[in-house]
């Protein structure tokens, strides 16, 4: 079985105690910290911007996995890199990113790890010609915009097809899954080919974060 990473999604944290929450999931064993940037255009809500990413950066040494759910991420890559992002993930849909190939190349030039995100309705064919540019492919397992939604099981064959296609091409990006993950869906997602699990509600709504992370890890093997 592959080595599976857990990425705590701070969108589901208590924002009034954000630093404390980030330190708590770090200590509890989260491998990455997943940070959702939402601009009120690509998705309806607004979350936070570079200033808050900078504050999160001060609370953890773990990689910051920054998911840009915004229109034209190309306009703000440097700002998030400077705020401390390790990974910059952009949406594949043209309603968000205008020149996907260029943006992913630019993320690499800036010294961050590039990732591409595909929404539930977006076919893997859309990322065929940028797969070689990325370290991470994030498959949305809910529609983007909110924590606490139900996992879409019809994404499982897509994860499997993506892993198979990467193997065929000799590429080994992380395949990260985001949305509605819980100990049950983690097992299904990992069996399909995922190796990074974003956990929001299933982690932050539990009284003991270490136990919640362990419960997910146990279901990966
Ligand atoms: C949804 C975000 C997710 C979200 C996951 O648009 O990209 O990262 O915070 O939250 P849960 O795990 O509650 O679905
Ligand atoms: Zn996300």
PDB file of C-alpha atoms and ligand atoms in Angstrom:
ATOM      1  CA  UNK A   1       0.000   0.000   0.000  1.00  0.00           C
ATOM      2  CA  UNK A   2       1.283   3.469  -0.764  1.00  0.00           C
ATOM      3  CA  UNK A   3       2.387   6.024   1.830  1.00  0.00           C
ATOM      4  CA  UNK A   4      -0.666   8.227   2.384  1.00  0.00           C
ATOM      5  CA  UNK A   5      -0.524  11.820   3.574  1.00  0.00           C
ATOM      6  CA  UNK A   6      -3.212  13.712   5.461  1.00  0.00           C
ATOM      7  CA  UNK A   7      -3.735  17.405   4.670  1.00  0.00           C
ATOM      8  CA  UNK A   8      -5.822  19.204   7.310  1.00  0.00           C
ATOM      9  CA  UNK A   9      -8.137  21.742   5.637  1.00  0.00           C
ATOM     10  CA  UNK A  10      -8.245  24.832   7.829  1.00  0.00           C
ATOM     11  CA  UNK A  11     -11.454  26.032   6.160  1.00  0.00           C
ATOM     12  CA  UNK A  12     -13.226  23.824   8.721  1.00  0.00           C
ATOM     13  CA  UNK A  13     -11.201  25.173  11.687  1.00  0.00           C
ATOM     14  CA  UNK A  14     -12.399  27.674  14.283  1.00  0.00           C
ATOM     15  CA  UNK A  15     -11.165  30.917  12.678  1.00  0.00           C
ATOM     16  CA  UNK A  16     -11.329  32.741  16.010  1.00  0.00           C
ATOM     17  CA  UNK A  17      -8.503  30.451  17.187  1.00  0.00           C
ATOM     18  CA  UNK A  18      -6.752  29.853  13.866  1.00  0.00           C
ATOM     19  CA  UNK A  19      -3.146  29.741  15.093  1.00  0.00           C
ATOM     20  CA  UNK A  20      -4.057  27.370  17.903  1.00  0.00           C
ATOM     21  CA  UNK A  21      -6.034  25.141  15.508  1.00  0.00           C
ATOM     22  CA  UNK A  22      -3.131  24.957  13.030  1.00  0.00           C
ATOM     23  CA  UNK A  23      -0.687  24.057  15.828  1.00  0.00           C
ATOM     24  CA  UNK A  24      -3.121  21.418  17.086  1.00  0.00           C
ATOM     25  CA  UNK A  25      -3.475  19.600  13.755  1.00  0.00           C
ATOM     26  CA  UNK A  26       0.276  19.879  13.209  1.00  0.00           C
ATOM     27  CA  UNK A  27       0.956  18.218  16.581  1.00  0.00           C
ATOM     28  CA  UNK A  28      -1.811  15.669  15.905  1.00  0.00           C
ATOM     29  CA  UNK A  29       0.179  14.433  12.892  1.00  0.00           C
ATOM     30  CA  UNK A  30      -1.241  16.198   9.845  1.00  0.00           C
ATOM     31  CA  UNK A  31       1.387  15.916   7.077  1.00  0.00           C
ATOM     32  CA  UNK A  32       0.340  19.010   5.129  1.00  0.00           C
ATOM     33  CA  UNK A  33      -1.855  22.015   5.926  1.00  0.00           C
ATOM     34  CA  UNK A  34      -4.449  22.612   3.183  1.00  0.00           C
ATOM     35  CA  UNK A  35      -5.392  26.272   2.771  1.00  0.00           C
ATOM     36  CA  UNK A  36      -8.450  27.174   0.664  1.00  0.00           C
ATOM     37  CA  UNK A  37      -8.368  30.600  -0.969  1.00  0.00           C
ATOM     38  CA  UNK A  38     -11.854  31.611  -2.146  1.00  0.00           C
ATOM     39  CA  UNK A  39     -12.532  34.898  -3.924  1.00  0.00           C
ATOM     40  CA  UNK A  40     -16.330  35.189  -4.072  1.00  0.00           C
ATOM     41  CA  UNK A  41     -16.223  34.821  -7.882  1.00  0.00           C
ATOM     42  CA  UNK A  42     -15.026  31.356  -8.820  1.00  0.00           C
ATOM     43  CA  UNK A  43     -16.911  30.147  -5.736  1.00  0.00           C
ATOM     44  CA  UNK A  44     -19.571  32.131  -3.840  1.00  0.00           C
ATOM     45  CA  UNK A  45     -17.792  32.611  -0.513  1.00  0.00           C
ATOM     46  CA  UNK A  46     -14.690  34.574   0.419  1.00  0.00           C
ATOM     47  CA  UNK A  47     -12.234  32.896   2.770  1.00  0.00           C
ATOM     48  CA  UNK A  48      -8.946  34.742   3.259  1.00  0.00           C
ATOM     49  CA  UNK A  49      -5.898  36.056   1.446  1.00  0.00           C
ATOM     50  CA  UNK A  50      -2.106  36.263   1.740  1.00  0.00           C
ATOM     51  CA  UNK A  51      -2.095  38.000   5.155  1.00  0.00           C
ATOM     52  CA  UNK A  52      -3.833  35.034   6.760  1.00  0.00           C
ATOM     53  CA  UNK A  53      -1.603  32.563   4.896  1.00  0.00           C
ATOM     54  CA  UNK A  54       1.358  34.431   6.377  1.00  0.00           C
ATOM     55  CA  UNK A  55      -0.161  34.059   9.861  1.00  0.00           C
ATOM     56  CA  UNK A  56      -0.714  30.319   9.288  1.00  0.00           C
ATOM     57  CA  UNK A  57       2.903  30.042   8.121  1.00  0.00           C
ATOM     58  CA  UNK A  58       4.041  31.259  11.547  1.00  0.00           C
ATOM     59  CA  UNK A  59       2.094  28.476  13.274  1.00  0.00           C
ATOM     60  CA  UNK A  60       3.550  25.451  11.469  1.00  0.00           C
ATOM     61  CA  UNK A  61       6.604  24.169   9.629  1.00  0.00           C
ATOM     62  CA  UNK A  62       4.499  21.650   7.660  1.00  0.00           C
ATOM     63  CA  UNK A  63       4.062  22.222   3.914  1.00  0.00           C
ATOM     64  CA  UNK A  64       1.296  24.720   3.120  1.00  0.00           C
ATOM     65  CA  UNK A  65      -0.830  23.233   0.351  1.00  0.00           C
ATOM     66  CA  UNK A  66      -2.589  26.301  -1.040  1.00  0.00           C
ATOM     67  CA  UNK A  67      -5.704  25.663  -3.157  1.00  0.00           C
ATOM     68  CA  UNK A  68      -6.564  28.735  -5.246  1.00  0.00           C
ATOM     69  CA  UNK A  69     -10.331  28.701  -5.889  1.00  0.00           C
ATOM     70  CA  UNK A  70     -10.163  32.071  -7.593  1.00  0.00           C
ATOM     71  CA  UNK A  71     -10.550  33.760 -10.961  1.00  0.00           C
ATOM     72  CA  UNK A  72      -7.142  34.423 -12.530  1.00  0.00           C
ATOM     73  CA  UNK A  73      -4.738  32.906 -10.022  1.00  0.00           C
ATOM     74  CA  UNK A  74      -2.009  34.188 -12.371  1.00  0.00           C
ATOM     75  CA  UNK A  75      -2.443  37.632 -10.800  1.00  0.00           C
ATOM     76  CA  UNK A  76      -1.542  36.522  -7.282  1.00  0.00           C
ATOM     77  CA  UNK A  77       1.016  33.691  -7.412  1.00  0.00           C
ATOM     78  CA  UNK A  78       3.881  35.818  -6.079  1.00  0.00           C
ATOM     79  CA  UNK A  79       1.766  37.097  -3.185  1.00  0.00           C
ATOM     80  CA  UNK A  80       1.040  33.581  -1.962  1.00  0.00           C
ATOM     81  CA  UNK A  81       4.599  32.408  -2.540  1.00  0.00           C
ATOM     82  CA  UNK A  82       5.834  35.361  -0.473  1.00  0.00           C
ATOM     83  CA  UNK A  83       3.260  34.570   2.228  1.00  0.00           C
ATOM     84  CA  UNK A  84       4.843  31.141   2.641  1.00  0.00           C
ATOM     85  CA  UNK A  85       2.983  28.739   0.339  1.00  0.00           C
ATOM     86  CA  UNK A  86       4.917  25.554  -0.517  1.00  0.00           C
ATOM     87  CA  UNK A  87       2.424  24.184  -3.025  1.00  0.00           C
ATOM     88  CA  UNK A  88       0.284  26.352  -5.325  1.00  0.00           C
ATOM     89  CA  UNK A  89      -2.698  24.541  -6.805  1.00  0.00           C
ATOM     90  CA  UNK A  90      -4.713  26.116  -9.592  1.00  0.00           C
ATOM     91  CA  UNK A  91      -8.017  25.024 -11.056  1.00  0.00           C
ATOM     92  CA  UNK A  92      -7.900  23.554 -14.589  1.00  0.00           C
ATOM     93  CA  UNK A  93     -11.196  25.161 -15.623  1.00  0.00           C
ATOM     94  CA  UNK A  94     -10.880  28.243 -17.883  1.00  0.00           C
ATOM     95  CA  UNK A  95     -13.454  29.998 -15.672  1.00  0.00           C
ATOM     96  CA  UNK A  96     -10.585  30.188 -13.186  1.00  0.00           C
ATOM     97  CA  UNK A  97      -7.186  29.861 -14.857  1.00  0.00           C
ATOM     98  CA  UNK A  98      -6.811  31.426 -18.292  1.00  0.00           C
ATOM     99  CA  UNK A  99      -3.483  29.950 -19.462  1.00  0.00           C
ATOM    100  CA  UNK A 100      -3.045  26.755 -17.498  1.00  0.00           C
ATOM    101  CA  UNK A 101       0.274  25.616 -18.993  1.00  0.00           C
ATOM    102  CA  UNK A 102       1.872  29.021 -18.463  1.00  0.00           C
ATOM    103  CA  UNK A 103       0.646  29.344 -14.887  1.00  0.00           C
ATOM    104  CA  UNK A 104       1.908  25.918 -13.836  1.00  0.00           C
ATOM    105  CA  UNK A 105       5.302  26.668 -15.354  1.00  0.00           C
ATOM    106  CA  UNK A 106       5.345  29.990 -13.520  1.00  0.00           C
ATOM    107  CA  UNK A 107       4.615  28.314 -10.168  1.00  0.00           C
ATOM    108  CA  UNK A 108       7.713  26.146 -10.698  1.00  0.00           C
ATOM    109  CA  UNK A 109       9.808  29.211 -11.603  1.00  0.00           C
ATOM    110  CA  UNK A 110       8.688  30.841  -8.357  1.00  0.00           C
ATOM    111  CA  UNK A 111      10.089  27.909  -6.410  1.00  0.00           C
ATOM    112  CA  UNK A 112       6.779  26.355  -5.334  1.00  0.00           C
ATOM    113  CA  UNK A 113       5.431  22.917  -6.208  1.00  0.00           C
ATOM    114  CA  UNK A 114       2.753  23.198  -8.914  1.00  0.00           C
ATOM    115  CA  UNK A 115      -0.573  21.431  -8.604  1.00  0.00           C
ATOM    116  CA  UNK A 116      -3.604  21.279 -10.884  1.00  0.00           C
ATOM    117  CA  UNK A 117      -7.161  20.828  -9.605  1.00  0.00           C
ATOM    118  CA  UNK A 118     -10.075  19.246 -11.467  1.00  0.00           C
ATOM    119  CA  UNK A 119     -13.682  19.786 -10.448  1.00  0.00           C
ATOM    120  CA  UNK A 120     -16.146  16.877 -10.450  1.00  0.00           C
ATOM    121  CA  UNK A 121     -17.432  17.643 -13.972  1.00  0.00           C
ATOM    122  CA  UNK A 122     -13.962  18.202 -15.459  1.00  0.00           C
ATOM    123  CA  UNK A 123     -12.572  15.236 -17.406  1.00  0.00           C
ATOM    124  CA  UNK A 124      -8.993  14.100 -16.923  1.00  0.00           C
ATOM    125  CA  UNK A 125      -8.406  14.739 -20.636  1.00  0.00           C
ATOM    126  CA  UNK A 126      -8.300  18.450 -19.753  1.00  0.00           C
ATOM    127  CA  UNK A 127      -5.016  18.022 -17.924  1.00  0.00           C
ATOM    128  CA  UNK A 128      -3.372  15.527 -20.303  1.00  0.00           C
ATOM    129  CA  UNK A 129      -0.990  18.143 -21.730  1.00  0.00           C
ATOM    130  CA  UNK A 130       0.054  19.624 -18.388  1.00  0.00           C
ATOM    131  CA  UNK A 131       0.455  16.403 -16.388  1.00  0.00           C
ATOM    132  CA  UNK A 132       4.226  16.446 -16.864  1.00  0.00           C
ATOM    133  CA  UNK A 133       4.402  19.924 -15.284  1.00  0.00           C
ATOM    134  CA  UNK A 134       2.818  19.126 -11.928  1.00  0.00           C
ATOM    135  CA  UNK A 135       3.805  17.533  -8.636  1.00  0.00           C
ATOM    136  CA  UNK A 136       0.195  17.246  -7.489  1.00  0.00           C
ATOM    137  CA  UNK A 137      -3.132  16.550  -9.175  1.00  0.00           C
ATOM    138  CA  UNK A 138      -6.032  17.371  -6.878  1.00  0.00           C
ATOM    139  CA  UNK A 139      -9.307  15.632  -7.712  1.00  0.00           C
ATOM    140  CA  UNK A 140     -12.280  17.426  -6.159  1.00  0.00           C
ATOM    141  CA  UNK A 141     -14.595  14.875  -4.578  1.00  0.00           C
ATOM    142  CA  UNK A 142     -17.233  17.566  -3.957  1.00  0.00           C
ATOM    143  CA  UNK A 143     -18.044  20.697  -5.909  1.00  0.00           C
ATOM    144  CA  UNK A 144     -15.720  23.450  -4.697  1.00  0.00           C
ATOM    145  CA  UNK A 145     -16.680  26.208  -2.312  1.00  0.00           C
ATOM    146  CA  UNK A 146     -17.764  24.754   1.014  1.00  0.00           C
ATOM    147  CA  UNK A 147     -16.658  22.402   3.749  1.00  0.00           C
ATOM    148  CA  UNK A 148     -19.048  19.768   5.026  1.00  0.00           C
ATOM    149  CA  UNK A 149     -20.471  18.468   1.726  1.00  0.00           C
ATOM    150  CA  UNK A 150     -21.019  14.789   0.935  1.00  0.00           C
ATOM    151  CA  UNK A 151     -18.339  12.810  -0.956  1.00  0.00           C
ATOM    152  CA  UNK A 152     -19.243  12.081  -4.602  1.00  0.00           C
ATOM    153  CA  UNK A 153     -18.586   8.348  -5.165  1.00  0.00           C
ATOM    154  CA  UNK A 154     -18.699   8.792  -8.944  1.00  0.00           C
ATOM    155  CA  UNK A 155     -15.231  10.370  -8.595  1.00  0.00           C
ATOM    156  CA  UNK A 156     -13.683   6.980  -7.716  1.00  0.00           C
ATOM    157  CA  UNK A 157     -13.414   5.729 -11.333  1.00  0.00           C
ATOM    158  CA  UNK A 158     -11.931   9.107 -12.269  1.00  0.00           C
ATOM    159  CA  UNK A 159      -9.216   8.766  -9.611  1.00  0.00           C
ATOM    160  CA  UNK A 160      -8.461   5.234 -10.860  1.00  0.00           C
ATOM    161  CA  UNK A 161      -8.316   6.361 -14.500  1.00  0.00           C
ATOM    162  CA  UNK A 162      -6.002   9.230 -13.576  1.00  0.00           C
ATOM    163  CA  UNK A 163      -3.632   6.965 -11.637  1.00  0.00           C
ATOM    164  CA  UNK A 164      -3.612   4.495 -14.555  1.00  0.00           C
ATOM    165  CA  UNK A 165      -2.889   7.268 -17.058  1.00  0.00           C
ATOM    166  CA  UNK A 166      -0.038   8.646 -14.921  1.00  0.00           C
ATOM    167  CA  UNK A 167       1.451   5.141 -14.663  1.00  0.00           C
ATOM    168  CA  UNK A 168       1.163   4.659 -18.444  1.00  0.00           C
ATOM    169  CA  UNK A 169       3.105   7.880 -18.944  1.00  0.00           C
ATOM    170  CA  UNK A 170       5.662   7.126 -16.247  1.00  0.00           C
ATOM    171  CA  UNK A 171       4.542  10.112 -14.174  1.00  0.00           C
ATOM    172  CA  UNK A 172       4.145   9.958 -10.418  1.00  0.00           C
ATOM    173  CA  UNK A 173       2.367  13.071  -9.136  1.00  0.00           C
ATOM    174  CA  UNK A 174       0.646  12.996  -5.793  1.00  0.00           C
ATOM    175  CA  UNK A 175      -3.047  12.387  -6.359  1.00  0.00           C
ATOM    176  CA  UNK A 176      -4.825  14.419  -3.720  1.00  0.00           C
ATOM    177  CA  UNK A 177      -8.552  14.137  -3.020  1.00  0.00           C
ATOM    178  CA  UNK A 178     -10.547  16.994  -1.517  1.00  0.00           C
ATOM    179  CA  UNK A 179     -14.077  17.078  -0.186  1.00  0.00           C
ATOM    180  CA  UNK A 180     -16.299  14.965   2.011  1.00  0.00           C
ATOM    181  CA  UNK A 181     -13.476  12.647   3.068  1.00  0.00           C
ATOM    182  CA  UNK A 182     -13.999  10.503   6.173  1.00  0.00           C
ATOM    183  CA  UNK A 183     -12.477   7.195   7.337  1.00  0.00           C
ATOM    184  CA  UNK A 184     -14.819   5.263   5.023  1.00  0.00           C
ATOM    185  CA  UNK A 185     -14.191   7.287   1.844  1.00  0.00           C
ATOM    186  CA  UNK A 186     -10.448   7.450   2.577  1.00  0.00           C
ATOM    187  CA  UNK A 187     -10.212   3.705   2.069  1.00  0.00           C
ATOM    188  CA  UNK A 188     -12.091   3.882  -1.231  1.00  0.00           C
ATOM    189  CA  UNK A 189     -10.064   6.859  -2.458  1.00  0.00           C
ATOM    190  CA  UNK A 190      -6.722   5.236  -1.620  1.00  0.00           C
ATOM    191  CA  UNK A 191      -7.774   1.959  -3.234  1.00  0.00           C
ATOM    192  CA  UNK A 192      -8.636   3.953  -6.358  1.00  0.00           C
ATOM    193  CA  UNK A 193      -5.164   5.564  -6.411  1.00  0.00           C
ATOM    194  CA  UNK A 194      -5.144   8.652  -4.171  1.00  0.00           C
ATOM    195  CA  UNK A 195      -2.184   9.255  -1.852  1.00  0.00           C
ATOM    196  CA  UNK A 196      -3.086  12.578  -0.198  1.00  0.00           C
ATOM    197  CA  UNK A 197      -6.341  13.048   1.697  1.00  0.00           C
ATOM    198  CA  UNK A 198      -7.715  16.510   2.475  1.00  0.00           C
ATOM    199  CA  UNK A 199      -9.673  16.394   5.704  1.00  0.00           C
ATOM    200  CA  UNK A 200     -11.790  19.322   6.863  1.00  0.00           C
ATOM    201  CA  UNK A 201     -14.984  18.560   8.738  1.00  0.00           C
ATOM    202  CA  UNK A 202     -14.035  14.942   9.475  1.00  0.00           C
ATOM    203  CA  UNK A 203     -11.031  16.238  11.391  1.00  0.00           C
ATOM    204  CA  UNK A 204     -12.056  19.558  12.933  1.00  0.00           C
ATOM    205  CA  UNK A 205     -15.449  18.309  14.142  1.00  0.00           C
ATOM    206  CA  UNK A 206     -13.782  15.613  16.237  1.00  0.00           C
ATOM    207  CA  UNK A 207     -12.776  16.242  19.870  1.00  0.00           C
ATOM    208  CA  UNK A 208      -9.400  14.496  19.444  1.00  0.00           C
ATOM    209  CA  UNK A 209      -7.521  15.449  16.254  1.00  0.00           C
ATOM    210  CA  UNK A 210      -4.802  12.801  16.677  1.00  0.00           C
ATOM    211  CA  UNK A 211      -7.424  10.067  16.970  1.00  0.00           C
ATOM    212  CA  UNK A 212      -9.276  11.421  13.933  1.00  0.00           C
ATOM    213  CA  UNK A 213      -6.055  11.394  11.855  1.00  0.00           C
ATOM    214  CA  UNK A 214      -5.156   7.910  13.099  1.00  0.00           C
ATOM    215  CA  UNK A 215      -8.632   6.644  12.182  1.00  0.00           C
ATOM    216  CA  UNK A 216      -8.094   7.866   8.627  1.00  0.00           C
ATOM    217  CA  UNK A 217      -4.570   6.454   8.403  1.00  0.00           C
ATOM    218  CA  UNK A 218      -5.698   3.057   9.693  1.00  0.00           C
ATOM    219  CA  UNK A 219      -8.107   2.836   6.795  1.00  0.00           C
ATOM    220  CA  UNK A 220      -5.326   3.429   4.272  1.00  0.00           C
ATOM    221  CA  UNK A 221      -3.563   0.135   4.843  1.00  0.00           C
TER     222      UNK A 221
HETATM  223  C1  LIG B   1     -13.983  22.718  -0.657  1.00  0.00           C
HETATM  224  C2  LIG B   1     -12.569  22.857  -0.198  1.00  0.00           C
HETATM  225  C3  LIG B   1     -12.170  21.814   0.746  1.00  0.00           C
HETATM  226  C4  LIG B   1     -12.961  21.766   2.015  1.00  0.00           C
HETATM  227  C5  LIG B   1     -12.974  20.350   2.477  1.00  0.00           C
HETATM  228  O1  LIG B   1     -14.215  23.558  -1.705  1.00  0.00           O
HETATM  229  O2  LIG B   1     -11.683  22.824  -1.299  1.00  0.00           O
HETATM  230  O3  LIG B   1     -10.769  21.828   1.012  1.00  0.00           O
HETATM  231  O4  LIG B   1     -12.455  22.582   3.043  1.00  0.00           O
HETATM  232  O5  LIG B   1     -13.806  20.246   3.592  1.00  0.00           O
HETATM  233  P1  LIG B   1     -14.517  18.882   3.960  1.00  0.00           P
HETATM  234  O6  LIG B   1     -13.445  17.895   4.294  1.00  0.00           O
HETATM  235  O7  LIG B   1     -15.384  19.264   5.127  1.00  0.00           O
HETATM  236  O8  LIG B   1     -15.354  18.450   2.777  1.00  0.00           O
HETATM  237 ZN1  LIG B   2      -9.516  22.618  -0.980  1.00  0.00          ZN
END
